[in-house]
Amino acid sequence: MREIAVVFDFGSQTSQLIARRIRELGVYCEIVMPDISRDELLRIGPAAVVLSGSPASVLEPGHPEMDPALLDINVPVLGICYGMQLLSKMLGGTVEKGENGEYGPAEIEVVNHTGIFSDMEYNLDVWMSHGDHVVKMPEGFKVLAGTPACSISAMGNDNKKIYGIQFHPEVVHTPRGKDILRNFLFRIAGCKGGWTMSKFIDESVGKIRNLVGDSRVVCGLSGGIDSAVTAALINRAIGDQMKSIFVDNGLLRKGEADEIRSIFTGDYPLNFLVVDAKHEFLDALKGVVDPERKRKIIGEKFIRVFRKEAEKTGGAGFLAQGTLYPDVIESRSAFGGASATIKSHHNVGGLPEDIGFELLEPLKELFKDEVRVLGRELGLPERLLSRQPFPGPGLAVRIVGEITEESLSVLRKADMIMQEEMVRYEKYEEVWQSFAVLLPVKSVGVMGDERTYDNVVALRAVTSLDAMTADWVKLPYEILGRISSRIINEVKGVNRVVYDISSKPPSTIEWE
Ligand code: XMP
């Protein structure tokens, strides 16, 4: 049986980060909702359980809880921040509101150098973020570390193998955090580790073969890394039983279709087909301005193309998608923890309810950076793996307002300049996404002696770990200035360029 750790997600921003750190240590890890039943937890059979932090307080009514019976399955438990406070409350300790709380960097003094603090220094830099703290530990616990503001910063019960830490070991601001997690997993929970991408490939190949049997699979390639890695993985499992379809929907960036064609017919040959459906998509989008309508139309068209192509070779049972773990988590949280339905818009635009295929989503346990590692392991070319994410609905969600051949052409040229300059200044791979957006706004300008009345282009560059949150990039003025003057000089129809300095939340990455 596969060794697995689980993280109970109490709503913290860093639950996913905890899972990633654990996987980086070679232990496969999944996130579960705290309302999971004891039977379900036993079915998963974790070797270790971690309780995440939370924006909630155990002192306020309605805070997220878990069934204490879940602690009673003879598996080591580590509570982080809120997780520690919840453990205390459940096991008979006392939690109180601190006078000022502790937010940001702190130094803990380690008073017990066994277990999770084995081989640690006496003083450790850690990252704190809490208002409440444990003032009385449950029976059988001892103090492992403290700060002047919080005398019980870490506690443990070696008999029950239950531990609590007030700080966040998963963030980079806790330099020894990963070692603390390592101690918990390997010394306390007895994990063996060794979960690697090549193991993941072996497991997935077996699962895909079992699931698909003699059926056929269509895989929608978008040119992005997720769908490419999905196709490569399924190809490894079932070869030509899968047909990969790249739809040229007229909403692609400059040169995109040619590049993808050259990769999948040259460097990495697949059972691959480019379908030219430009007119079909653009005709259907005529006059449409509402972003969700755009997505819906695009989703329907994609499915129509996939169906038509599948029928040509005797039909297909499965549609493969590059859904990732954050998509699953995001939709699960969005539906109150009750459902694992995938947000359909995340991959090929707003999919219709009845798509007429079963979905095959072999990456849905992985994080984005793991997908890159997997792609490398599967031998995909680096020029594909280093591409920034590109949304399924393509430039349609980067033209605010109506999509026309003319607006697409303007945006393509502006976007190309942005990409060229990002590469030239070696910023392209540093950022999560960088692109241009065409606004439905005209403004007055002057070129030579002439008055102009032309379009505005917005530039957007963000850093992000998984697109759930994002920060705008502080691009040097020199780069912004160069991109702006090149766009205004080289792209007919644009006389003004602005830079988007909004973060997500409350904005989103795309403008639509
Ligand atoms: P937002 O704009 O929601 O985007 O912050 C988050 C990430 O998702 C991408 N995105 C999409 N990808 N279909 C996709 O395949 C879509 O409809 C879609 N909308 C946004 C976006 O580029 C960013 O990486």
XYZ file of C-alpha atoms and ligand atoms in Angstrom:
536
model
C 0.000 0.000 0.000
C 1.172 3.510 -0.817
C 2.578 5.481 2.135
C 0.522 8.626 2.572
C 0.304 11.627 4.879
C -2.845 13.730 5.112
C -3.305 17.404 5.891
C -6.599 18.423 7.442
C -7.475 21.738 5.841
C -9.041 24.170 8.301
C -9.010 26.942 5.720
C -5.436 28.178 5.973
C -3.720 29.874 3.047
C -0.824 27.493 3.569
C -2.546 24.085 3.636
C -1.342 23.358 0.120
C 2.130 24.506 0.999
C 2.240 22.005 3.867
C 1.250 19.217 1.458
C 3.937 20.284 -0.986
C 6.658 20.346 1.633
C 5.696 16.836 2.703
C 5.823 15.616 -0.892
C 9.190 17.317 -1.321
C 10.348 15.120 1.538
C 9.335 12.066 -0.502
C 6.076 11.243 1.269
C 2.940 11.378 -0.858
C 0.451 13.762 0.766
C -3.205 14.631 0.246
C -5.390 17.367 1.674
C -8.661 16.304 3.266
C -11.568 18.245 4.702
C -11.888 18.057 8.491
C -15.419 16.670 8.232
C -14.030 13.441 6.776
C -15.515 10.343 8.454
C -13.405 8.015 10.559
C -14.113 5.176 8.115
C -12.947 7.242 5.168
C -9.793 8.246 7.018
C -9.099 4.616 7.881
C -9.641 3.683 4.245
C -6.962 6.211 3.224
C -4.789 4.723 5.961
C -2.435 7.665 6.608
C 0.974 7.175 8.187
C 0.858 10.740 9.557
C -1.756 13.444 10.046
C -1.120 17.199 10.036
C -3.716 19.750 11.141
C -3.396 23.020 9.252
C -3.737 26.575 10.486
C -6.882 28.624 9.989
C -8.047 32.228 9.898
C -10.662 31.169 12.504
C -10.279 31.138 16.287
C -11.189 28.210 18.547
C -12.536 30.864 20.944
C -15.215 32.018 18.514
C -18.462 30.133 17.944
C -18.740 28.255 14.660
C -14.994 27.648 14.207
C -14.055 24.611 12.085
C -13.869 21.417 14.093
C -13.061 17.750 13.676
C -14.394 14.610 15.260
C -12.057 13.734 18.205
C -12.452 10.076 17.135
C -10.198 10.955 14.198
C -7.336 11.382 16.665
C -7.916 7.884 17.883
C -6.600 5.852 14.969
C -3.126 5.304 16.313
C -1.447 7.636 13.841
C 0.936 10.476 14.835
C -0.579 13.956 14.633
C 1.080 17.358 14.214
C -1.080 20.452 14.771
C 0.191 23.686 13.221
C -0.956 27.033 14.709
C -4.765 26.746 14.776
C -4.213 22.972 14.538
C -2.293 23.090 17.809
C -4.944 25.216 19.490
C -7.688 22.884 18.323
C -5.768 19.869 19.627
C -5.437 21.599 22.987
C -9.119 22.397 23.135
C -10.177 18.884 22.139
C -7.838 17.193 24.596
C -8.686 19.341 27.651
C -6.117 22.176 27.528
C -6.878 25.909 27.590
C -6.532 28.447 24.778
C -6.710 32.191 25.349
C -6.545 35.325 23.300
C -3.047 36.838 23.594
C -2.588 40.510 24.457
C -0.982 41.401 21.134
C -0.604 38.139 19.297
C 2.592 37.351 17.423
C 2.821 38.123 13.711
C 5.946 37.751 11.606
C 9.438 36.610 12.529
C 10.133 35.316 16.030
C 12.809 33.299 17.770
C 11.836 30.236 19.761
C 13.932 28.665 22.460
C 13.931 24.903 22.132
C 13.818 23.191 25.536
C 13.457 19.591 24.389
C 15.772 18.340 21.682
C 14.132 15.009 20.973
C 11.389 14.084 18.519
C 10.404 16.917 16.208
C 13.285 19.083 17.480
C 15.985 16.391 17.182
C 19.288 17.845 15.963
C 18.031 21.421 16.261
C 19.823 24.464 17.643
C 18.730 26.016 20.963
C 17.297 29.053 19.246
C 15.387 28.840 15.985
C 14.021 31.542 13.696
C 10.376 30.851 12.969
C 7.368 32.514 11.367
C 4.404 33.219 13.649
C 0.924 34.337 12.787
C -1.457 33.980 15.688
C -3.687 35.918 18.034
C -4.662 33.013 20.341
C -2.279 30.730 22.191
C -2.276 27.688 24.426
C -1.961 28.681 28.096
C -2.553 25.241 29.635
C -1.571 22.057 27.855
C -3.734 18.943 27.901
C -2.696 16.242 30.358
C 0.327 14.199 29.344
C 1.876 16.993 27.223
C 5.183 18.727 27.853
C 6.587 22.019 26.584
C 9.080 21.612 23.731
C 9.763 25.266 22.883
C 8.680 28.782 23.846
C 9.105 32.494 23.136
C 8.889 35.363 25.661
C 5.409 36.197 24.316
C 4.199 32.615 24.089
C 5.678 30.219 26.600
C 4.104 27.180 24.927
C 5.223 27.558 21.295
C 5.518 23.826 20.868
C 4.157 20.923 22.898
C 4.157 17.165 22.602
C 2.892 13.925 24.037
C 5.396 11.205 23.135
C 3.143 8.351 24.267
C 0.281 9.401 22.052
C 2.620 10.831 19.405
C 0.589 14.040 19.271
C 2.456 17.330 18.744
C 1.554 20.979 18.364
C 3.606 23.901 17.080
C 2.468 27.484 17.151
C 4.655 28.619 14.236
C 4.524 27.718 10.543
C 7.181 25.187 9.493
C 5.931 25.179 5.880
C 6.958 28.758 5.015
C 10.440 29.749 3.899
C 10.708 32.206 6.799
C 11.099 29.216 9.110
C 14.508 28.036 7.876
C 14.500 24.747 9.823
C 10.792 24.166 9.129
C 11.346 21.419 6.615
C 13.663 19.609 9.027
C 10.962 19.788 11.692
C 8.470 18.232 9.264
C 11.125 15.654 8.330
C 11.596 14.742 11.994
C 7.860 14.380 12.424
C 7.419 12.189 9.360
C 10.480 9.990 9.602
C 11.416 9.861 13.300
C 7.954 9.982 14.795
C 5.613 8.593 12.182
C 8.173 6.096 10.859
C 7.655 7.082 7.216
C 10.047 5.534 4.705
C 9.824 8.237 2.002
C 10.899 7.545 -1.547
C 7.816 8.943 -3.319
C 9.196 10.193 -6.620
C 7.899 11.201 -10.001
C 9.097 7.993 -11.602
C 7.002 6.066 -9.061
C 4.101 8.357 -9.890
C 4.526 7.547 -13.580
C 4.523 3.785 -12.944
C 1.404 4.017 -10.764
C -0.397 6.294 -13.220
C 0.389 4.152 -16.254
C -1.184 1.158 -14.492
C -4.248 3.143 -13.423
C -4.799 4.647 -16.885
C -4.557 1.237 -18.580
C -7.066 -0.254 -16.146
C -9.499 2.595 -16.450
C -9.392 2.996 -20.203
C -9.304 -0.658 -21.195
C -10.009 -0.899 -24.938
C -11.665 2.532 -25.155
C -10.246 5.451 -27.021
C -9.171 8.771 -25.523
C -9.161 12.250 -27.007
C -6.818 14.726 -25.373
C -7.275 18.428 -25.922
C -3.855 20.042 -26.210
C -3.874 23.746 -25.444
C -0.197 24.420 -25.934
C 0.193 24.839 -22.189
C 2.263 22.570 -20.016
C -0.591 20.828 -18.170
C -2.283 19.404 -21.234
C 1.069 18.521 -22.821
C 2.164 16.556 -19.761
C -1.273 14.901 -19.587
C -0.898 13.796 -23.191
C 2.664 12.554 -22.652
C 1.632 10.517 -19.612
C -1.382 8.933 -21.317
C 0.730 8.302 -24.391
C 3.172 6.388 -22.187
C 0.253 4.265 -20.947
C -1.803 3.597 -24.070
C 0.126 5.014 -27.054
C -1.994 5.507 -30.146
C -5.239 4.640 -28.367
C -5.153 8.363 -27.550
C -5.566 11.058 -30.156
C -4.228 14.499 -29.191
C -6.065 17.363 -30.739
C -4.780 20.892 -30.908
C -7.587 23.228 -31.880
C -6.553 26.377 -33.677
C -9.473 28.446 -32.466
C -8.222 31.755 -33.801
C -7.598 32.908 -30.222
C -3.965 31.840 -30.035
C -0.867 33.964 -29.737
C 1.465 34.632 -32.621
C 3.292 31.516 -33.830
C 1.658 29.293 -31.237
C 0.054 26.722 -33.528
C 3.277 26.263 -35.511
C 5.379 25.817 -32.411
C 3.049 23.203 -30.942
C 2.871 21.384 -34.257
C 6.642 21.304 -34.502
C 6.969 19.877 -30.973
C 4.393 17.114 -31.342
C 5.283 16.074 -34.843
C 9.048 16.528 -34.358
C 10.709 16.455 -30.905
C 7.970 14.491 -29.188
C 5.794 12.688 -31.708
C 2.249 11.864 -30.667
C -0.862 10.680 -32.468
C -1.456 14.369 -33.100
C -3.794 16.481 -35.118
C -4.255 20.230 -35.608
C -7.833 21.209 -36.333
C -8.351 24.572 -37.946
C -11.579 25.851 -36.410
C -10.799 29.595 -36.473
C -13.924 30.571 -38.341
C -16.213 28.398 -36.297
C -15.006 29.979 -33.030
C -14.798 33.575 -34.224
C -18.223 33.444 -35.921
C -19.790 32.172 -32.718
C -18.090 34.924 -30.699
C -19.262 37.768 -32.926
C -20.863 40.544 -30.882
C -20.312 38.736 -27.557
C -18.895 40.879 -24.755
C -19.829 39.054 -21.558
C -16.791 37.070 -20.275
C -18.780 34.107 -19.026
C -20.685 33.879 -22.304
C -17.391 33.898 -24.150
C -16.156 31.019 -21.993
C -19.352 29.057 -22.486
C -19.311 29.437 -26.257
C -15.645 28.484 -26.418
C -16.212 25.451 -24.163
C -19.085 24.233 -26.328
C -17.111 24.674 -29.505
C -14.143 22.772 -28.095
C -16.358 19.840 -27.168
C -17.993 19.893 -30.606
C -14.591 19.707 -32.275
C -13.413 16.922 -29.984
C -16.594 14.915 -30.614
C -16.389 15.354 -34.350
C -12.765 14.254 -34.431
C -13.462 11.329 -32.100
C -16.298 10.130 -34.319
C -13.999 10.028 -37.323
C -12.038 7.223 -35.654
C -14.939 5.222 -34.260
C -15.756 7.350 -31.176
C -13.934 7.861 -27.885
C -14.964 7.116 -24.324
C -12.687 9.574 -22.563
C -11.683 13.200 -22.778
C -8.321 13.842 -21.132
C -7.769 17.118 -19.283
C -4.841 18.619 -17.435
C -6.717 19.362 -14.220
C -4.316 19.954 -11.331
C -4.610 19.514 -7.598
C -5.191 23.217 -6.847
C -8.202 23.111 -9.209
C -9.624 20.216 -7.222
C -8.965 21.900 -3.906
C -10.257 25.281 -5.065
C -13.532 23.790 -6.274
C -13.828 21.586 -3.200
C -13.473 24.556 -0.867
C -15.835 26.547 -3.046
C -18.507 23.917 -2.539
C -18.123 23.818 1.214
C -15.995 20.721 1.387
C -18.784 18.465 0.251
C -17.779 17.771 -3.285
C -14.699 17.082 -5.332
C -16.215 18.343 -8.572
C -13.643 20.036 -10.754
C -14.258 23.618 -11.801
C -14.895 22.872 -15.426
C -13.822 26.270 -16.704
C -10.313 25.653 -15.515
C -9.225 23.799 -18.588
C -11.025 24.215 -21.834
C -13.374 27.075 -21.090
C -16.918 26.597 -19.747
C -17.574 22.960 -20.533
C -21.215 22.080 -21.194
C -22.940 19.954 -18.520
C -23.198 16.891 -20.697
C -19.902 16.595 -22.504
C -20.551 13.092 -23.799
C -17.162 11.809 -22.594
C -15.879 10.492 -19.332
C -13.137 12.746 -17.982
C -9.610 11.378 -17.621
C -7.523 13.637 -15.379
C -4.257 11.911 -14.508
C -2.595 15.033 -13.029
C -5.269 15.848 -10.545
C -3.065 14.869 -7.604
C -0.201 17.154 -8.649
C 0.923 20.713 -8.050
C 2.162 22.879 -10.901
C 5.842 22.585 -10.086
C 5.450 18.802 -9.826
C 3.922 18.797 -13.313
C 7.098 20.399 -14.635
C 9.200 17.722 -12.956
C 6.911 15.046 -14.391
C 7.164 16.592 -17.856
C 10.946 16.489 -17.619
C 10.849 12.874 -16.476
C 8.642 12.052 -19.477
C 11.168 13.694 -21.787
C 9.134 16.690 -22.966
C 11.307 19.464 -24.419
C 12.365 22.274 -22.110
C 11.012 24.968 -24.443
C 7.550 23.567 -23.773
C 8.034 23.049 -20.045
C 9.206 26.604 -19.475
C 6.133 28.133 -21.125
C 3.961 30.281 -18.932
C 0.373 29.102 -18.336
C -2.066 30.237 -21.012
C -5.839 30.118 -20.432
C -7.987 27.702 -22.459
C -10.181 30.527 -23.845
C -6.970 32.188 -25.018
C -6.924 35.798 -26.162
C -10.726 35.931 -25.853
C -10.357 36.751 -22.152
C -7.602 39.286 -22.887
C -9.703 41.385 -25.229
C -12.100 43.223 -22.997
C -15.269 43.565 -25.034
C -15.951 42.248 -28.503
C -13.466 39.997 -30.299
C -12.746 40.911 -33.903
C -10.019 39.874 -36.342
C -8.657 43.386 -35.995
C -8.563 43.432 -32.204
C -6.925 39.985 -32.225
C -4.273 41.195 -34.597
C -3.508 44.289 -32.476
C -3.317 42.245 -29.298
C -1.106 39.553 -30.882
C 1.455 42.149 -31.921
C 1.450 43.887 -28.543
C 1.670 40.575 -26.694
C 4.569 39.408 -28.823
C 6.521 42.557 -27.921
C 5.822 42.019 -24.227
C 7.079 38.407 -24.460
C 10.167 39.346 -26.474
C 11.196 41.985 -23.950
C 10.527 39.719 -20.971
C 12.811 37.109 -22.544
C 15.416 39.693 -23.490
C 15.612 41.004 -19.903
C 15.568 37.426 -18.564
C 12.313 37.982 -16.697
C 10.100 35.556 -18.651
C 10.884 32.491 -16.568
C 10.939 34.421 -13.299
C 7.281 35.364 -13.470
C 4.156 33.226 -13.447
C 2.482 34.991 -16.354
C 3.167 38.114 -18.390
C 0.880 39.322 -21.139
C -0.903 42.212 -22.806
C -4.610 43.018 -22.590
C -6.546 45.072 -25.106
C -8.970 47.500 -23.496
C -12.198 48.768 -25.063
C -11.053 52.310 -24.405
C -9.797 54.898 -26.842
C -7.680 57.795 -25.782
C -6.245 60.884 -27.407
C -2.589 61.005 -28.330
C -0.227 62.855 -30.589
C 2.121 61.261 -33.093
C 4.296 63.589 -35.113
C 2.017 66.541 -35.612
C -1.113 64.453 -35.801
C -3.780 63.938 -33.214
C -4.527 60.222 -32.686
C -7.512 58.563 -31.093
C -6.517 54.936 -30.518
C -6.634 51.907 -28.256
C -5.126 51.357 -24.819
C -3.097 48.246 -24.024
C -2.625 47.124 -20.424
C 0.435 45.098 -19.473
C 0.141 42.472 -16.746
C 2.935 40.513 -15.067
C 2.371 38.468 -11.919
C 4.194 36.103 -9.645
C 2.262 33.221 -8.159
C 2.678 29.706 -6.828
C -0.521 28.189 -8.121
C -2.671 31.037 -9.491
C -4.867 31.073 -6.404
C -3.158 34.205 -5.202
C -0.860 36.441 -7.212
C 1.253 39.548 -6.830
C 2.033 42.100 -9.519
C 5.673 42.152 -10.517
C 7.737 45.244 -9.785
C 9.217 45.320 -13.292
C 12.071 47.812 -13.692
C 10.995 51.107 -15.310
C 13.553 50.468 -18.024
C 11.707 47.337 -19.182
C 8.273 48.907 -18.888
C 9.474 51.945 -20.825
C 10.909 49.818 -23.597
C 7.809 47.646 -23.948
C 5.588 50.715 -23.972
C 7.557 52.609 -26.589
C 7.904 49.536 -28.804
C 4.153 48.829 -28.661
C 3.196 52.429 -29.386
C 5.693 52.672 -32.239
C 5.246 49.255 -33.772
C 1.576 48.393 -33.258
C -0.759 50.428 -35.380
C -3.912 51.303 -33.472
C -2.355 51.676 -30.005
C -1.303 55.041 -28.598
C -1.231 54.368 -24.856
C 0.150 51.615 -22.601
C -0.613 51.174 -18.893
C 0.730 48.733 -16.307
C -1.635 46.760 -14.074
C -0.555 46.992 -10.415
C -3.316 44.916 -8.818
C -2.833 41.734 -6.826
C -5.095 38.690 -6.601
C -7.214 38.893 -4.517
C -9.047 41.198 -4.878
C -8.322 41.352 -8.634
C -7.825 38.245 -10.746
C -4.914 37.455 -13.017
C -6.888 37.703 -16.252
C -9.020 40.766 -16.896
C -12.059 38.668 -17.763
P -7.714 34.217 -12.744
O -7.931 35.191 -13.835
O -8.977 33.497 -12.295
O -6.808 33.083 -13.377
O -6.938 34.770 -11.586
C -6.152 32.088 -12.663
C -5.350 31.246 -13.636
O -6.237 30.532 -14.485
C -6.082 30.930 -15.826
N -7.448 31.038 -16.351
C -8.013 30.085 -17.088
N -7.504 28.934 -17.556
N -9.561 28.492 -18.597
C -8.283 28.151 -18.323
O -7.825 27.107 -18.787
C -10.146 29.644 -18.161
O -11.304 29.930 -18.442
C -9.312 30.481 -17.366
N -9.522 31.658 -16.755
C -8.363 31.988 -16.136
C -5.313 32.240 -15.809
O -4.550 32.434 -16.983
C -4.476 32.087 -14.562
O -3.305 31.327 -14.816
